[in-house]
C-alpha cells in the first residue's frame, strides 16, 4: 500500500494509511487525506482559509478519480462548503455526471446534506483587503462589486503556489487499486468563476489501474492546456517508464503566456507497480510526500528537476 502527495499532504498521509491498513479503499484514503488539508487553516490554497477571488469570495475546486473504472467526480467554484473533495466524491457516487460548478454544485451539496460553513478566514480576508481593496481606487469599487469591471484588476492575482499549494494525493490500496484526488482554492484574487486544472479530470489528476496515476500543482491554466495529468498516464501506457513519462509531460507543457515569468508545474505520479515519482520544472519546488505501509511515518522525497523554460 502506498500514499503520495504534494508536500503539504505530509501530515495527512499517516491517518490515510490507517484507513488503508484497516481495509479502506484507495478512494477513501484520498478523500480522507485531502479533507485534512482542506481543514488546515494555515494552508491558504486549499479549503477553509484559502485565498478568496477578486470579490473576496472563497471559491473551491476539487476532483477525484477511481482507477478501477475511471469513475470521476468534480466540483468547481463551490462556495460555502469546506470540503469540496467530499462533494466531488458524492457527484461521482450519486449522479450520472462528472462535474458540477458554481450554484449547481452548491445546490447539490445542500441537497446531499453537506454542512455549510464559512470558508473565508480573518487572515485571508485581511490579505484580500491588503492586496485588492488597497489597489482598487474607491471610485472603481462599485463597478468591481457590481461585477461590471473586473478584468482590469485580474493583474492583482497571484498564484497561491508561491505561498502554500494545491493539494494532490494518490493512493494504492491493499487490493492494488489506485485513486487520485486534488483540491484547491485556486489563484488568489482570481476572476470569479475561474477554474484551474484541479477540478478538471485529465488536467489536475488522472488515474487508471492499468497504467498508474498522476496529479499536478502549479499554474492550472498550463495543465489544462497540456492535459498534463493524462499525458503522464498516457505516456506510461505507450511504454515510457514512470520517470520518463513525468519528464516528457513537463517538457510537453505549453509556453507560459506573455508576461508570465515562468510556466511552473509540479507532478506527483505512480505507476501500476507502485513506484512513485515527483517532478517539477521549478528548482525550489523540489519536495513531495510519500508513505508506504511499512513506514512508521510519512517522509519527504525529492522531485526530479526538469527545466522547461
Ligand atoms: N493548480 C491550481 C490552480 O491553478 O488553480
mmCIF file of C-alpha atoms and ligand atoms in Angstrom:
data_model
loop_
_atom_site.group_PDB
_atom_site.id
_atom_site.type_symbol
_atom_site.label_atom_id
_atom_site.label_comp_id
_atom_site.label_asym_id
_atom_site.label_seq_id
_atom_site.Cartn_x
_atom_site.Cartn_y
_atom_site.Cartn_z
ATOM 1 C CA UNK A 1 0.000 0.000 0.000
ATOM 2 C CA UNK A 2 1.250 3.456 -0.845
ATOM 3 C CA UNK A 3 0.273 7.100 -0.457
ATOM 4 C CA UNK A 4 1.958 10.007 -2.160
ATOM 5 C CA UNK A 5 1.065 13.672 -2.250
ATOM 6 C CA UNK A 6 2.237 17.205 -2.642
ATOM 7 C CA UNK A 7 4.440 18.233 0.286
ATOM 8 C CA UNK A 8 1.532 19.908 2.115
ATOM 9 C CA UNK A 9 -0.125 16.467 2.400
ATOM 10 C CA UNK A 10 2.707 15.148 4.615
ATOM 11 C CA UNK A 11 0.750 15.253 7.886
ATOM 12 C CA UNK A 12 -2.376 13.855 6.238
ATOM 13 C CA UNK A 13 -0.768 10.670 4.929
ATOM 14 C CA UNK A 14 -0.431 8.674 8.213
ATOM 15 C CA UNK A 15 -4.167 8.880 9.071
ATOM 16 C CA UNK A 16 -4.955 7.962 5.468
ATOM 17 C CA UNK A 17 -2.555 4.999 5.720
ATOM 18 C CA UNK A 18 -4.505 3.810 8.775
ATOM 19 C CA UNK A 19 -7.592 3.720 6.565
ATOM 20 C CA UNK A 20 -5.767 1.589 4.012
ATOM 21 C CA UNK A 21 -4.418 -0.724 6.723
ATOM 22 C CA UNK A 22 -7.955 -1.212 8.026
ATOM 23 C CA UNK A 23 -9.065 -2.342 4.590
ATOM 24 C CA UNK A 24 -10.312 1.007 3.324
ATOM 25 C CA UNK A 25 -10.202 1.763 -0.367
ATOM 26 C CA UNK A 26 -7.756 3.994 -2.186
ATOM 27 C CA UNK A 27 -10.639 6.423 -2.766
ATOM 28 C CA UNK A 28 -11.439 6.519 0.965
ATOM 29 C CA UNK A 29 -7.804 7.274 1.762
ATOM 30 C CA UNK A 30 -7.517 10.001 -0.878
ATOM 31 C CA UNK A 31 -10.696 11.693 0.323
ATOM 32 C CA UNK A 32 -9.704 11.483 3.992
ATOM 33 C CA UNK A 33 -6.213 12.857 3.412
ATOM 34 C CA UNK A 34 -7.467 15.746 1.323
ATOM 35 C CA UNK A 35 -10.173 16.597 3.862
ATOM 36 C CA UNK A 36 -7.456 17.058 6.487
ATOM 37 C CA UNK A 37 -5.614 19.547 4.280
ATOM 38 C CA UNK A 38 -8.895 21.321 3.453
ATOM 39 C CA UNK A 39 -9.358 21.801 7.215
ATOM 40 C CA UNK A 40 -5.886 23.252 7.747
ATOM 41 C CA UNK A 41 -6.459 26.979 8.250
ATOM 42 C CA UNK A 42 -2.782 27.671 7.680
ATOM 43 C CA UNK A 43 -2.904 26.308 4.144
ATOM 44 C CA UNK A 44 -4.086 29.283 2.132
ATOM 45 C CA UNK A 45 -4.513 27.442 -1.145
ATOM 46 C CA UNK A 46 -6.843 24.660 -0.091
ATOM 47 C CA UNK A 47 -10.257 24.557 1.582
ATOM 48 C CA UNK A 48 -11.086 26.715 4.592
ATOM 49 C CA UNK A 49 -8.610 29.559 4.851
ATOM 50 C CA UNK A 50 -7.953 29.610 1.102
ATOM 51 C CA UNK A 51 -7.362 32.972 -0.514
ATOM 52 C CA UNK A 52 -10.574 34.426 -1.995
ATOM 53 C CA UNK A 53 -11.304 35.680 -5.500
ATOM 54 C CA UNK A 54 -11.270 39.326 -6.635
ATOM 55 C CA UNK A 55 -14.553 39.955 -4.836
ATOM 56 C CA UNK A 56 -13.400 38.432 -1.556
ATOM 57 C CA UNK A 57 -15.345 35.175 -2.050
ATOM 58 C CA UNK A 58 -13.674 31.798 -1.489
ATOM 59 C CA UNK A 59 -14.372 29.513 -4.465
ATOM 60 C CA UNK A 60 -13.148 25.937 -4.049
ATOM 61 C CA UNK A 61 -12.315 23.343 -6.723
ATOM 62 C CA UNK A 62 -11.687 19.602 -6.325
ATOM 63 C CA UNK A 63 -11.799 16.344 -8.217
ATOM 64 C CA UNK A 64 -11.016 12.681 -7.716
ATOM 65 C CA UNK A 65 -10.739 9.625 -9.888
ATOM 66 C CA UNK A 66 -11.115 5.884 -9.330
ATOM 67 C CA UNK A 67 -8.523 3.877 -11.238
ATOM 68 C CA UNK A 68 -10.685 0.751 -11.325
ATOM 69 C CA UNK A 69 -13.011 2.128 -13.986
ATOM 70 C CA UNK A 70 -12.048 5.797 -14.319
ATOM 71 C CA UNK A 71 -15.176 6.956 -12.496
ATOM 72 C CA UNK A 72 -14.667 10.599 -11.604
ATOM 73 C CA UNK A 73 -16.271 13.415 -9.670
ATOM 74 C CA UNK A 74 -15.515 17.119 -9.665
ATOM 75 C CA UNK A 75 -16.780 20.436 -8.361
ATOM 76 C CA UNK A 76 -15.639 23.902 -9.356
ATOM 77 C CA UNK A 77 -16.153 27.391 -7.933
ATOM 78 C CA UNK A 78 -18.028 25.889 -4.980
ATOM 79 C CA UNK A 79 -18.916 28.456 -2.327
ATOM 80 C CA UNK A 80 -19.854 27.875 1.292
ATOM 81 C CA UNK A 81 -18.790 24.248 1.710
ATOM 82 C CA UNK A 82 -15.442 23.476 3.319
ATOM 83 C CA UNK A 83 -14.877 20.015 1.834
ATOM 84 C CA UNK A 84 -15.140 20.163 -1.951
ATOM 85 C CA UNK A 85 -13.382 16.790 -2.248
ATOM 86 C CA UNK A 86 -16.285 15.088 -0.466
ATOM 87 C CA UNK A 87 -18.835 16.897 -2.621
ATOM 88 C CA UNK A 88 -16.850 15.761 -5.682
ATOM 89 C CA UNK A 89 -16.954 12.194 -4.430
ATOM 90 C CA UNK A 90 -20.710 12.427 -3.940
ATOM 91 C CA UNK A 91 -21.079 13.715 -7.507
ATOM 92 C CA UNK A 92 -19.230 10.593 -8.634
ATOM 93 C CA UNK A 93 -21.269 8.260 -6.412
ATOM 94 C CA UNK A 94 -24.745 9.768 -6.814
ATOM 95 C CA UNK A 95 -25.084 11.411 -10.202
ATOM 96 C CA UNK A 96 -24.768 10.353 -13.834
ATOM 97 C CA UNK A 97 -22.497 13.415 -14.189
ATOM 98 C CA UNK A 98 -18.826 14.080 -13.524
ATOM 99 C CA UNK A 99 -18.575 17.816 -12.947
ATOM 100 C CA UNK A 100 -20.770 20.432 -11.221
ATOM 101 C CA UNK A 101 -19.877 24.095 -10.886
ATOM 102 C CA UNK A 102 -20.964 27.225 -9.054
ATOM 103 C CA UNK A 103 -24.544 27.396 -7.842
ATOM 104 C CA UNK A 104 -25.318 23.925 -9.176
ATOM 105 C CA UNK A 105 -22.509 22.441 -7.103
ATOM 106 C CA UNK A 106 -23.705 24.311 -4.009
ATOM 107 C CA UNK A 107 -27.315 23.209 -4.584
ATOM 108 C CA UNK A 108 -26.147 19.609 -4.882
ATOM 109 C CA UNK A 109 -24.051 19.866 -1.698
ATOM 110 C CA UNK A 110 -27.098 21.219 0.168
ATOM 111 C CA UNK A 111 -29.334 18.506 -1.244
ATOM 112 C CA UNK A 112 -26.861 15.825 -0.135
ATOM 113 C CA UNK A 113 -26.826 17.233 3.400
ATOM 114 C CA UNK A 114 -23.306 18.679 3.450
ATOM 115 C CA UNK A 115 -22.899 21.279 6.144
ATOM 116 C CA UNK A 116 -22.487 24.871 5.059
ATOM 117 C CA UNK A 117 -19.673 26.762 6.788
ATOM 118 C CA UNK A 118 -17.736 29.990 6.494
ATOM 119 C CA UNK A 119 -14.666 29.345 4.371
ATOM 120 C CA UNK A 120 -13.216 32.876 4.454
ATOM 121 C CA UNK A 121 -10.947 33.280 7.466
ATOM 122 C CA UNK A 122 -9.929 36.586 9.022
ATOM 123 C CA UNK A 123 -6.354 36.170 7.808
ATOM 124 C CA UNK A 124 -7.472 35.541 4.218
ATOM 125 C CA UNK A 125 -9.891 38.472 4.367
ATOM 126 C CA UNK A 126 -7.171 40.771 5.699
ATOM 127 C CA UNK A 127 -4.801 39.699 2.946
ATOM 128 C CA UNK A 128 -7.533 40.313 0.360
ATOM 129 C CA UNK A 129 -8.085 43.814 1.774
ATOM 130 C CA UNK A 130 -4.362 44.493 1.675
ATOM 131 C CA UNK A 131 -3.999 43.234 -1.851
ATOM 132 C CA UNK A 132 -7.259 44.091 -3.629
ATOM 133 C CA UNK A 133 -9.045 46.830 -1.735
ATOM 134 C CA UNK A 134 -5.818 48.726 -1.296
ATOM 135 C CA UNK A 135 -5.142 48.688 -5.042
ATOM 136 C CA UNK A 136 -8.580 49.456 -6.462
ATOM 137 C CA UNK A 137 -9.376 53.194 -6.335
ATOM 138 C CA UNK A 138 -12.525 53.958 -4.313
ATOM 139 C CA UNK A 139 -14.216 55.335 -7.451
ATOM 140 C CA UNK A 140 -13.840 51.928 -9.121
ATOM 141 C CA UNK A 141 -15.111 49.819 -6.241
ATOM 142 C CA UNK A 142 -18.782 49.950 -7.163
ATOM 143 C CA UNK A 143 -18.109 48.700 -10.699
ATOM 144 C CA UNK A 144 -15.969 45.912 -9.265
ATOM 145 C CA UNK A 145 -18.562 44.748 -6.778
ATOM 146 C CA UNK A 146 -21.379 45.050 -9.280
ATOM 147 C CA UNK A 147 -19.299 42.654 -11.432
ATOM 148 C CA UNK A 148 -19.185 45.194 -14.259
ATOM 149 C CA UNK A 149 -15.438 45.893 -14.276
ATOM 150 C CA UNK A 150 -13.344 43.014 -13.008
ATOM 151 C CA UNK A 151 -10.908 42.365 -15.855
ATOM 152 C CA UNK A 152 -8.870 45.462 -15.049
ATOM 153 C CA UNK A 153 -7.942 44.007 -11.672
ATOM 154 C CA UNK A 154 -7.048 40.447 -12.653
ATOM 155 C CA UNK A 155 -3.431 41.583 -12.773
ATOM 156 C CA UNK A 156 -3.583 41.624 -8.981
ATOM 157 C CA UNK A 157 -3.929 37.875 -8.936
ATOM 158 C CA UNK A 158 -1.032 35.799 -7.793
ATOM 159 C CA UNK A 159 -0.504 32.113 -7.750
ATOM 160 C CA UNK A 160 -1.133 30.624 -4.317
ATOM 161 C CA UNK A 161 1.523 28.042 -5.112
ATOM 162 C CA UNK A 162 4.050 30.695 -4.162
ATOM 163 C CA UNK A 163 2.620 30.753 -0.678
ATOM 164 C CA UNK A 164 1.427 27.249 0.033
ATOM 165 C CA UNK A 165 -0.031 24.903 -2.582
ATOM 166 C CA UNK A 166 -2.911 22.996 -4.031
ATOM 167 C CA UNK A 167 -3.021 19.506 -2.550
ATOM 168 C CA UNK A 168 -2.578 16.280 -4.532
ATOM 169 C CA UNK A 169 -2.954 12.769 -3.086
ATOM 170 C CA UNK A 170 -2.620 9.409 -4.842
ATOM 171 C CA UNK A 171 -3.258 6.096 -3.067
ATOM 172 C CA UNK A 172 -2.746 2.411 -3.852
ATOM 173 C CA UNK A 173 -4.815 0.201 -1.572
ATOM 174 C CA UNK A 174 -4.470 -3.405 -0.421
ATOM 175 C CA UNK A 175 -6.346 -4.620 -3.477
ATOM 176 C CA UNK A 176 -3.899 -2.839 -5.764
ATOM 177 C CA UNK A 177 -6.496 -0.268 -6.776
ATOM 178 C CA UNK A 178 -5.326 3.278 -7.425
ATOM 179 C CA UNK A 179 -7.157 6.558 -6.773
ATOM 180 C CA UNK A 180 -6.139 10.185 -7.174
ATOM 181 C CA UNK A 181 -7.532 13.492 -5.946
ATOM 182 C CA UNK A 182 -6.827 17.221 -5.931
ATOM 183 C CA UNK A 183 -8.266 20.179 -4.024
ATOM 184 C CA UNK A 184 -7.581 23.905 -4.205
ATOM 185 C CA UNK A 185 -8.897 27.387 -3.655
ATOM 186 C CA UNK A 186 -7.154 28.327 -6.898
ATOM 187 C CA UNK A 187 -5.319 31.514 -7.620
ATOM 188 C CA UNK A 188 -5.654 34.255 -5.066
ATOM 189 C CA UNK A 189 -7.774 37.200 -6.319
ATOM 190 C CA UNK A 190 -8.779 35.242 -9.419
ATOM 191 C CA UNK A 191 -11.585 36.345 -11.719
ATOM 192 C CA UNK A 192 -14.776 34.984 -10.135
ATOM 193 C CA UNK A 193 -15.721 31.677 -11.712
ATOM 194 C CA UNK A 194 -12.152 30.921 -12.827
ATOM 195 C CA UNK A 195 -11.372 27.200 -12.760
ATOM 196 C CA UNK A 196 -7.859 25.849 -12.740
ATOM 197 C CA UNK A 197 -6.694 22.337 -13.504
ATOM 198 C CA UNK A 198 -7.603 20.851 -10.126
ATOM 199 C CA UNK A 199 -11.264 20.067 -10.865
ATOM 200 C CA UNK A 200 -10.565 19.054 -14.456
ATOM 201 C CA UNK A 201 -10.040 15.344 -14.998
ATOM 202 C CA UNK A 202 -7.015 14.802 -17.213
ATOM 203 C CA UNK A 203 -5.521 18.171 -16.305
ATOM 204 C CA UNK A 204 -5.238 18.200 -12.480
ATOM 205 C CA UNK A 205 -5.369 14.445 -11.981
ATOM 206 C CA UNK A 206 -5.834 11.228 -13.874
ATOM 207 C CA UNK A 207 -5.868 7.633 -12.712
ATOM 208 C CA UNK A 208 -6.101 4.254 -14.406
ATOM 209 C CA UNK A 209 -5.290 0.987 -12.597
ATOM 210 C CA UNK A 210 -3.877 -0.439 -15.811
ATOM 211 C CA UNK A 211 -1.071 2.139 -16.017
ATOM 212 C CA UNK A 212 -0.832 4.451 -12.984
ATOM 213 C CA UNK A 213 -1.881 7.908 -11.860
ATOM 214 C CA UNK A 214 -0.672 11.490 -11.874
ATOM 215 C CA UNK A 215 -1.688 14.753 -10.224
ATOM 216 C CA UNK A 216 -0.500 18.330 -10.683
ATOM 217 C CA UNK A 217 0.115 21.526 -8.780
ATOM 218 C CA UNK A 218 1.256 24.754 -10.366
ATOM 219 C CA UNK A 219 -0.272 27.117 -12.900
ATOM 220 C CA UNK A 220 -3.530 25.370 -13.627
ATOM 221 C CA UNK A 221 -4.017 27.083 -16.957
ATOM 222 C CA UNK A 222 -0.943 25.267 -18.266
ATOM 223 C CA UNK A 223 -2.022 21.831 -17.045
ATOM 224 C CA UNK A 224 -5.400 22.411 -18.704
ATOM 225 C CA UNK A 225 -3.753 23.369 -21.995
ATOM 226 C CA UNK A 226 -1.305 20.465 -21.768
ATOM 227 C CA UNK A 227 -3.712 17.828 -20.348
ATOM 228 C CA UNK A 228 -0.751 17.195 -18.124
ATOM 229 C CA UNK A 229 -2.009 14.508 -15.727
ATOM 230 C CA UNK A 230 -3.478 12.483 -18.553
ATOM 231 C CA UNK A 231 -0.305 12.944 -20.577
ATOM 232 C CA UNK A 232 1.758 11.268 -17.849
ATOM 233 C CA UNK A 233 -0.550 8.252 -17.703
ATOM 234 C CA UNK A 234 -0.872 8.013 -21.482
ATOM 235 C CA UNK A 235 2.907 8.079 -21.861
ATOM 236 C CA UNK A 236 3.172 5.158 -19.420
ATOM 237 C CA UNK A 237 0.511 3.366 -21.454
ATOM 238 C CA UNK A 238 2.674 3.977 -24.528
ATOM 239 C CA UNK A 239 5.616 2.275 -22.837
ATOM 240 C CA UNK A 240 7.600 5.045 -21.149
ATOM 241 C CA UNK A 241 8.790 4.473 -17.600
ATOM 242 C CA UNK A 242 7.252 6.479 -14.753
ATOM 243 C CA UNK A 243 10.209 8.874 -14.624
ATOM 244 C CA UNK A 244 10.364 9.271 -18.403
ATOM 245 C CA UNK A 245 6.618 9.951 -18.526
ATOM 246 C CA UNK A 246 6.868 12.694 -15.893
ATOM 247 C CA UNK A 247 9.857 14.250 -17.629
ATOM 248 C CA UNK A 248 8.192 14.182 -21.026
ATOM 249 C CA UNK A 249 4.898 15.601 -19.707
ATOM 250 C CA UNK A 250 6.804 18.578 -18.270
ATOM 251 C CA UNK A 251 8.765 19.078 -21.488
ATOM 252 C CA UNK A 252 5.453 18.990 -23.361
ATOM 253 C CA UNK A 253 3.960 21.854 -21.323
ATOM 254 C CA UNK A 254 2.679 24.762 -23.378
ATOM 255 C CA UNK A 255 4.627 28.007 -23.074
ATOM 256 C CA UNK A 256 3.644 30.451 -20.365
ATOM 257 C CA UNK A 257 1.548 33.373 -21.640
ATOM 258 C CA UNK A 258 3.462 36.591 -22.400
ATOM 259 C CA UNK A 259 4.232 38.429 -19.198
ATOM 260 C CA UNK A 260 4.287 35.339 -17.008
ATOM 261 C CA UNK A 261 7.696 34.824 -15.538
ATOM 262 C CA UNK A 262 7.602 31.017 -15.790
ATOM 263 C CA UNK A 263 5.421 28.019 -16.585
ATOM 264 C CA UNK A 264 5.514 26.450 -13.135
ATOM 265 C CA UNK A 265 4.282 22.878 -12.947
ATOM 266 C CA UNK A 266 4.767 20.053 -10.454
ATOM 267 C CA UNK A 267 3.710 16.449 -10.858
ATOM 268 C CA UNK A 268 3.350 13.522 -8.471
ATOM 269 C CA UNK A 269 2.763 10.144 -10.069
ATOM 270 C CA UNK A 270 2.761 6.398 -9.524
ATOM 271 C CA UNK A 271 2.957 3.501 -11.936
ATOM 272 C CA UNK A 272 0.910 0.332 -11.695
ATOM 273 C CA UNK A 273 3.785 -1.452 -9.916
ATOM 274 C CA UNK A 274 3.756 1.017 -7.027
ATOM 275 C CA UNK A 275 6.810 3.045 -7.996
ATOM 276 C CA UNK A 276 6.428 6.750 -7.253
ATOM 277 C CA UNK A 277 7.900 9.939 -8.612
ATOM 278 C CA UNK A 278 7.732 13.681 -8.118
ATOM 279 C CA UNK A 279 8.816 16.055 -10.859
ATOM 280 C CA UNK A 280 8.983 19.829 -11.178
ATOM 281 C CA UNK A 281 10.198 22.497 -13.552
ATOM 282 C CA UNK A 282 10.865 24.887 -10.648
ATOM 283 C CA UNK A 283 14.010 24.086 -8.650
ATOM 284 C CA UNK A 284 12.599 25.398 -5.366
ATOM 285 C CA UNK A 285 9.552 23.085 -5.579
ATOM 286 C CA UNK A 286 11.660 20.038 -5.000
ATOM 287 C CA UNK A 287 9.710 18.052 -2.409
ATOM 288 C CA UNK A 288 6.773 15.708 -2.254
ATOM 289 C CA UNK A 289 5.427 13.403 0.462
ATOM 290 C CA UNK A 290 5.094 9.633 0.466
ATOM 291 C CA UNK A 291 4.323 6.791 2.832
ATOM 292 C CA UNK A 292 4.386 3.028 2.317
ATOM 293 C CA UNK A 293 2.543 0.710 4.679
ATOM 294 C CA UNK A 294 5.862 -0.493 6.143
ATOM 295 C CA UNK A 295 6.840 3.038 7.215
ATOM 296 C CA UNK A 296 6.139 4.469 10.688
ATOM 297 C CA UNK A 297 5.636 7.974 9.316
ATOM 298 C CA UNK A 298 5.321 9.845 6.061
ATOM 299 C CA UNK A 299 8.531 11.195 4.587
ATOM 300 C CA UNK A 300 9.642 13.811 2.123
ATOM 301 C CA UNK A 301 11.225 12.737 -1.165
ATOM 302 C CA UNK A 302 12.977 14.883 -3.758
ATOM 303 C CA UNK A 303 11.295 15.711 -7.037
ATOM 304 C CA UNK A 304 13.301 15.340 -10.203
ATOM 305 C CA UNK A 305 14.009 18.709 -11.806
ATOM 306 C CA UNK A 306 13.084 19.091 -15.458
ATOM 307 C CA UNK A 307 13.924 22.528 -16.861
ATOM 308 C CA UNK A 308 11.328 23.611 -19.393
ATOM 309 C CA UNK A 309 11.817 27.349 -19.970
HETATM 310 N N1 LIG B 1 -3.173 24.376 -9.686
HETATM 311 C C1 LIG B 1 -4.273 25.002 -9.096
HETATM 312 C C2 LIG B 1 -4.833 26.100 -9.854
HETATM 313 O O1 LIG B 1 -4.202 26.632 -10.759
HETATM 314 O O2 LIG B 1 -5.949 26.505 -9.536
#
